Coordinates of N, CA and C and ligand atoms in Angstrom, one line a residue:
M1 N 97.0 99.9 100.2 CA 96.4 99.3 101.3 C 95.0 100.1 101.9
V2 N 94.5 99.4 102.2 CA 92.9 100.6 102.9 C 93.2 99.9 104.3
T3 N 93.5 101.3 105.1 CA 93.3 101.1 106.4 C 92.2 100.5 107.3
D4 N 91.1 101.2 106.5 CA 89.8 101.3 107.3 C 88.8 100.0 106.8
Y5 N 89.7 99.0 106.6 CA 88.6 97.8 105.7 C 88.1 97.2 106.9
R6 N 86.6 96.9 106.3 CA 85.6 96.7 107.5 C 85.1 95.4 106.9
K7 N 85.4 94.7 105.7 CA 84.8 93.3 105.6 C 85.0 92.2 106.5
P8 N 84.6 91.4 106.3 CA 85.0 89.8 107.1 C 86.0 89.6 106.6
L9 N 86.8 88.9 107.7 CA 88.5 88.7 107.2 C 88.6 87.1 107.7
P10 N 89.3 86.4 106.7 CA 89.3 84.9 107.2 C 89.5 84.8 108.4
N11 N 89.0 84.2 108.8 CA 89.1 83.0 110.1 C 89.5 81.7 110.0
P12 N 90.9 81.4 109.8 CA 91.0 79.5 109.6 C 90.4 79.0 110.8
L13 N 89.9 77.7 110.3 CA 89.7 76.9 111.3 C 90.8 76.1 111.9
H14 N 92.0 75.9 111.3 CA 92.9 75.4 111.6 C 94.2 76.4 111.7
R15 N 94.0 77.7 112.5 CA 94.8 78.5 112.4 C 96.4 78.6 112.9
E16 N 96.7 77.8 113.7 CA 98.1 77.2 113.9 C 98.7 76.7 112.7
A17 N 98.0 76.0 111.9 CA 98.1 74.9 110.7 C 98.4 75.6 109.8
S18 N 97.7 76.7 109.6 CA 97.5 77.6 108.3 C 98.6 79.1 108.5
L19 N 99.5 79.2 109.7 CA 100.0 80.3 110.2 C 101.0 80.5 109.4
P20 N 101.6 79.7 108.5 CA 102.7 79.7 107.6 C 102.4 80.6 106.0
F21 N 101.2 80.0 106.1 CA 100.4 80.3 104.5 C 99.9 81.9 104.4
W22 N 99.8 82.4 105.7 CA 99.4 83.9 106.3 C 100.5 84.9 106.4
E23 N 101.6 84.1 107.0 CA 102.7 85.1 107.2 C 103.2 85.2 105.6
A24 N 103.3 84.0 104.5 CA 103.9 84.1 103.4 C 103.3 84.8 102.7
A25 N 101.5 85.0 102.8 CA 101.1 86.3 101.8 C 101.2 87.7 102.2
R26 N 102.0 87.6 103.3 CA 102.2 89.3 104.2 C 103.1 89.6 103.4
R27 N 104.1 88.6 102.9 CA 105.6 89.1 102.2 C 105.4 88.8 100.7
H28 N 103.9 88.8 100.4 CA 103.6 88.3 99.1 C 104.5 87.5 98.3
E29 N 104.1 86.3 99.1 CA 105.0 84.6 98.3 C 103.6 83.7 98.9
L30 N 103.6 82.8 97.6 CA 102.5 81.9 98.1 C 103.6 80.4 98.6
L31 N 102.9 80.3 99.3 CA 103.4 78.7 100.3 C 102.6 78.1 100.3
L32 N 103.0 76.7 99.9 CA 101.7 75.5 99.8 C 102.3 74.4 101.0
P33 N 101.5 73.8 101.7 CA 102.1 72.8 102.7 C 102.3 71.4 102.1
R34 N 103.6 70.9 102.3 CA 103.8 69.8 101.5 C 104.1 68.7 102.6
C35 N 103.5 66.9 102.1 CA 103.9 66.5 103.3 C 105.4 65.6 103.0
R36 N 106.0 65.8 104.2 CA 107.5 65.1 104.4 C 107.2 63.5 103.8
L37 N 106.2 62.8 104.2 CA 106.4 61.2 103.7 C 106.0 61.0 102.2
C38 N 104.8 61.6 101.9 CA 104.1 61.1 100.4 C 104.5 62.3 99.5
D39 N 105.5 63.4 99.9 CA 105.8 64.4 99.1 C 104.5 65.0 98.2
R40 N 103.9 65.0 98.7 CA 102.1 65.7 97.8 C 102.2 67.1 98.6
L41 N 101.6 67.9 97.8 CA 101.3 69.3 98.1 C 99.7 69.2 98.4
F42 N 99.4 70.1 99.2 CA 98.0 70.1 99.5 C 97.6 71.7 99.8
F43 N 96.0 72.0 99.7 CA 95.6 73.1 100.4 C 94.1 72.6 100.5
Y44 N 93.3 72.7 101.4 CA 93.9 73.8 102.8 C 94.8 73.5 103.4
P45 N 95.4 74.4 104.4 CA 96.5 74.1 105.4 C 96.0 73.3 106.4
R46 N 96.3 72.3 107.0 CA 95.9 71.3 108.0 C 96.7 70.7 108.6
E47 N 96.7 70.1 110.1 CA 97.6 69.6 110.8 C 98.2 68.2 110.3
V48 N 97.5 67.6 109.7 CA 98.3 66.2 108.8 C 97.6 66.1 107.3
C49 N 98.6 65.2 106.6 CA 98.5 65.1 105.4 C 97.2 64.4 105.1
P50 N 96.2 64.8 104.1 CA 95.1 64.4 103.5 C 95.1 63.5 103.0
V51 N 96.2 62.8 102.6 CA 96.3 61.5 101.9 C 96.8 60.5 102.8
C52 N 98.2 60.5 103.3 CA 98.5 59.3 104.5 C 98.4 59.7 106.0
L53 N 97.9 61.1 106.2 CA 97.8 61.2 107.4 C 99.4 61.8 108.3
E54 N 99.8 61.7 107.7 CA 101.1 61.9 108.2 C 101.3 63.6 108.7
A55 N 102.0 64.1 110.1 CA 102.2 65.0 110.5 C 103.2 65.8 110.2
A56 N 103.9 65.5 109.6 CA 104.9 65.9 109.5 C 104.8 67.0 108.3
I57 N 104.9 68.5 108.1 CA 104.6 68.8 107.0 C 105.9 70.0 106.6
D58 N 106.1 70.0 105.5 CA 106.9 71.3 105.2 C 105.8 72.1 104.3
W59 N 106.7 73.8 104.3 CA 105.9 74.7 103.3 C 107.1 75.1 102.2
V60 N 106.2 75.2 101.2 CA 107.4 75.0 99.5 C 106.7 76.2 99.0
P61 N 107.7 76.8 98.4 CA 107.3 78.2 97.6 C 106.7 77.5 96.4
V62 N 105.6 78.0 95.9 CA 105.1 77.8 94.2 C 104.7 79.1 93.5
S63 N 104.7 78.9 92.3 CA 104.6 79.7 91.2 C 103.4 80.7 91.4
G64 N 102.2 80.3 91.9 CA 101.4 81.5 91.9 C 100.6 81.1 90.6
R65 N 101.3 80.5 89.6 CA 100.3 80.4 88.2 C 99.3 79.2 88.4
G66 N 98.2 79.5 87.6 CA 97.1 78.2 87.7 C 96.4 78.5 87.0
R67 N 94.9 78.0 86.8 CA 94.3 78.2 85.8 C 93.0 78.2 85.9
V68 N 91.8 79.0 85.6 CA 90.3 78.9 86.6 C 89.8 77.8 86.2
H69 N 89.8 76.9 87.1 CA 88.8 75.5 87.3 C 87.5 76.0 87.2
S70 N 86.8 76.6 88.2 CA 85.7 77.0 87.9 C 85.0 78.3 88.6
F71 N 84.0 78.9 88.2 CA 83.9 80.3 88.8 C 82.6 80.7 88.7
T72 N 82.1 82.1 89.5 CA 80.9 82.1 89.7 C 80.9 83.6 89.7
V73 N 80.1 84.7 88.8 CA 80.3 86.0 89.1 C 79.2 86.2 90.1
I74 N 79.7 86.5 91.4 CA 79.0 87.2 92.5 C 78.0 88.6 92.2
H75 N 76.9 88.6 92.2 CA 76.0 90.0 91.8 C 75.5 90.5 93.2
Q76 N 74.8 89.3 93.8 CA 74.6 89.6 95.2 C 75.1 88.6 96.4
P77 N 76.0 89.4 96.8 CA 76.3 88.8 97.5 C 75.8 88.5 99.4
A78 N 76.4 87.0 99.6 CA 75.5 86.8 100.9 C 75.7 87.6 102.2
H79 N 76.9 88.5 102.4 CA 77.5 89.6 103.4 C 77.0 90.8 102.7
P80 N 76.6 91.5 103.6 CA 76.2 93.0 102.9 C 77.7 93.4 102.9
A81 N 78.7 93.3 103.5 CA 79.8 94.3 103.4 C 80.5 93.8 102.2
F82 N 80.0 93.4 101.3 CA 80.5 92.7 99.7 C 79.8 93.7 98.8
R83 N 78.9 93.9 99.3 CA 77.9 94.7 98.4 C 78.6 95.8 97.2
E84 N 79.3 96.6 97.9 CA 80.0 97.7 96.9 C 80.7 96.9 95.8
D85 N 81.2 95.4 96.3 CA 82.1 94.8 95.2 C 81.6 94.2 94.4
A86 N 80.4 93.9 94.3 CA 79.6 93.2 93.1 C 79.4 94.2 92.0
P87 N 79.5 93.4 90.6 CA 79.8 91.9 90.5 C 81.1 91.5 90.8
Y88 N 81.9 90.4 91.3 CA 82.7 89.9 91.6 C 82.7 88.4 91.1
V89 N 84.1 87.9 91.1 CA 84.5 86.9 90.9 C 85.1 85.6 91.7
Y90 N 84.1 84.7 92.1 CA 84.5 83.8 93.4 C 84.9 82.5 92.7
A91 N 86.0 82.1 92.4 CA 86.7 81.0 91.3 C 87.4 79.9 92.1
L92 N 87.3 78.9 91.6 CA 88.0 77.7 92.0 C 89.5 77.8 91.3
I93 N 90.5 77.8 91.8 CA 91.9 77.9 90.7 C 92.6 76.6 91.0
Q94 N 93.0 76.3 90.0 CA 93.7 75.2 89.6 C 95.3 75.4 89.4
L95 N 96.1 75.3 90.5 CA 97.3 75.7 90.7 C 98.1 74.8 89.9
E96 N 99.0 75.3 89.2 CA 99.7 74.8 88.2 C 101.1 73.7 89.0
E97 N 100.9 73.6 90.2 CA 101.5 72.6 91.3 C 100.4 71.4 91.7
G98 N 99.3 71.7 91.3 CA 98.5 70.7 91.5 C 96.9 71.2 92.5
P99 N 97.0 71.2 93.6 CA 96.3 71.6 94.7 C 95.0 73.0 93.9
R100 N 94.3 72.8 94.2 CA 92.9 73.7 94.1 C 92.8 74.7 95.2
M101 N 92.6 75.7 94.6 CA 92.4 77.0 95.8 C 91.4 78.1 95.4
V102 N 90.5 78.2 96.2 CA 89.3 79.4 96.2 C 90.0 80.4 96.2
S103 N 89.6 81.5 95.5 CA 90.0 82.6 95.7 C 89.2 83.4 94.7
N104 N 89.4 85.2 94.3 CA 88.7 85.6 93.5 C 89.7 86.3 92.4
V105 N 89.1 86.2 90.9 CA 89.7 86.9 90.1 C 89.5 88.1 90.1
V106 N 90.8 89.3 89.9 CA 90.5 90.5 89.9 C 91.3 91.0 88.6
G107 N 91.4 92.1 88.2 CA 92.3 92.7 87.4 C 91.4 92.5 85.8
C108 N 90.4 92.1 85.9 CA 89.7 92.3 84.9 C 88.0 92.1 84.4
A109 N 87.4 92.6 84.0 CA 86.0 92.6 84.3 C 85.4 90.9 84.4
P110 N 84.2 90.8 85.2 CA 84.0 89.4 85.5 C 83.6 88.8 84.6
D111 N 82.9 89.7 83.4 CA 82.4 89.3 82.3 C 83.6 88.3 81.2
A112 N 84.8 88.7 81.5 CA 85.9 88.2 80.9 C 86.7 87.2 81.1
V113 N 86.0 86.5 82.5 CA 86.4 85.3 83.0 C 86.2 84.0 82.1
R114 N 87.1 83.1 82.0 CA 86.7 82.1 81.4 C 87.3 80.7 82.1
I115 N 86.6 79.4 81.9 CA 87.2 78.2 82.5 C 88.5 78.4 81.7
D116 N 89.8 77.7 82.4 CA 91.0 77.2 82.1 C 91.4 78.6 81.7
M117 N 91.2 79.8 81.9 CA 92.1 81.1 82.1 C 93.2 80.9 82.7
P118 N 94.3 81.4 82.1 CA 95.4 81.5 82.8 C 95.7 82.4 84.0
V119 N 96.0 82.4 84.9 CA 95.8 83.4 85.9 C 97.1 83.2 86.6
V120 N 97.5 84.6 87.6 CA 98.4 84.5 88.3 C 98.1 85.5 90.0
A121 N 98.8 84.7 90.7 CA 98.5 85.2 92.2 C 98.7 86.7 92.1
V122 N 98.3 87.3 92.9 CA 98.4 88.5 93.2 C 98.0 89.2 94.9
F123 N 98.7 89.6 95.2 CA 98.6 90.0 97.2 C 97.9 91.6 97.3
D124 N 96.9 91.0 98.0 CA 96.0 92.3 98.4 C 96.3 92.4 99.8
D125 N 96.9 93.5 100.2 CA 97.0 94.0 101.6 C 95.8 94.6 102.3
V126 N 95.3 93.7 102.8 CA 93.6 94.7 103.2 C 93.7 95.2 104.2
T127 N 94.9 94.6 105.4 CA 94.8 95.6 106.6 C 96.4 95.4 106.9
P128 N 97.2 95.7 107.9 CA 98.3 95.5 107.9 C 98.6 94.3 108.4
D129 N 97.8 93.5 109.0 CA 98.0 92.2 109.3 C 97.2 90.7 108.3
V130 N 96.8 91.1 107.4 CA 95.9 90.3 106.5 C 96.1 90.7 105.1
T131 N 96.9 89.8 104.3 CA 97.1 89.9 103.0 C 95.9 88.7 102.5
L132 N 95.2 88.9 101.5 CA 94.6 87.9 100.6 C 95.3 87.4 99.5
V133 N 95.2 86.3 98.7 CA 95.6 85.9 97.8 C 94.5 85.6 96.8
K134 N 94.9 86.3 95.8 CA 93.8 86.6 94.8 C 94.5 86.5 93.6
F135 N 93.8 86.3 92.5 CA 94.4 86.2 90.8 C 93.9 87.0 90.2
Q136 N 95.1 87.0 89.1 CA 94.5 87.8 87.9 C 95.0 87.5 86.7
P137 N 94.5 87.9 85.3 CA 94.8 87.3 84.2 C 96.3 87.2 84.2
A138 N 96.9 86.1 83.5 CA 98.5 86.0 83.3 C 98.5 86.9 82.1
S139 N 99.8 87.4 82.2 CA 100.0 88.3 80.9 C 100.7 87.4 79.6
Ligands
ZN201 ZN1 101.3 62.2 103.1

């Protein structure tokens, strides 16, 4: 864990609605919201189901397994705090359970990332309060 982490941290629009996600990430678990009415998983977290608008939401553990749906290699980050990380992979991950999640692919060279590559979630404790969910190639 880096104690002097100075990069921008996620600042969720739906802070209350996404709290279970962030608490689970700190425990190194991946939870997704699931609608109690239509039973669909969704991501990003929000107050109501994006399909049927039901407000009753459960949080369920998912495997953390997925595939790279799309990605780009960032060579010139928009924010200067990320310059030291470049080049890095900004990816859309297709989770095994259905929803897609924007994240980074780590643990391999950026030019090794491919569309449809199997990946698994890893948890990056960037501060004592914030853990980021990233993905690495599945072994
Ligand atoms: Zn629903």
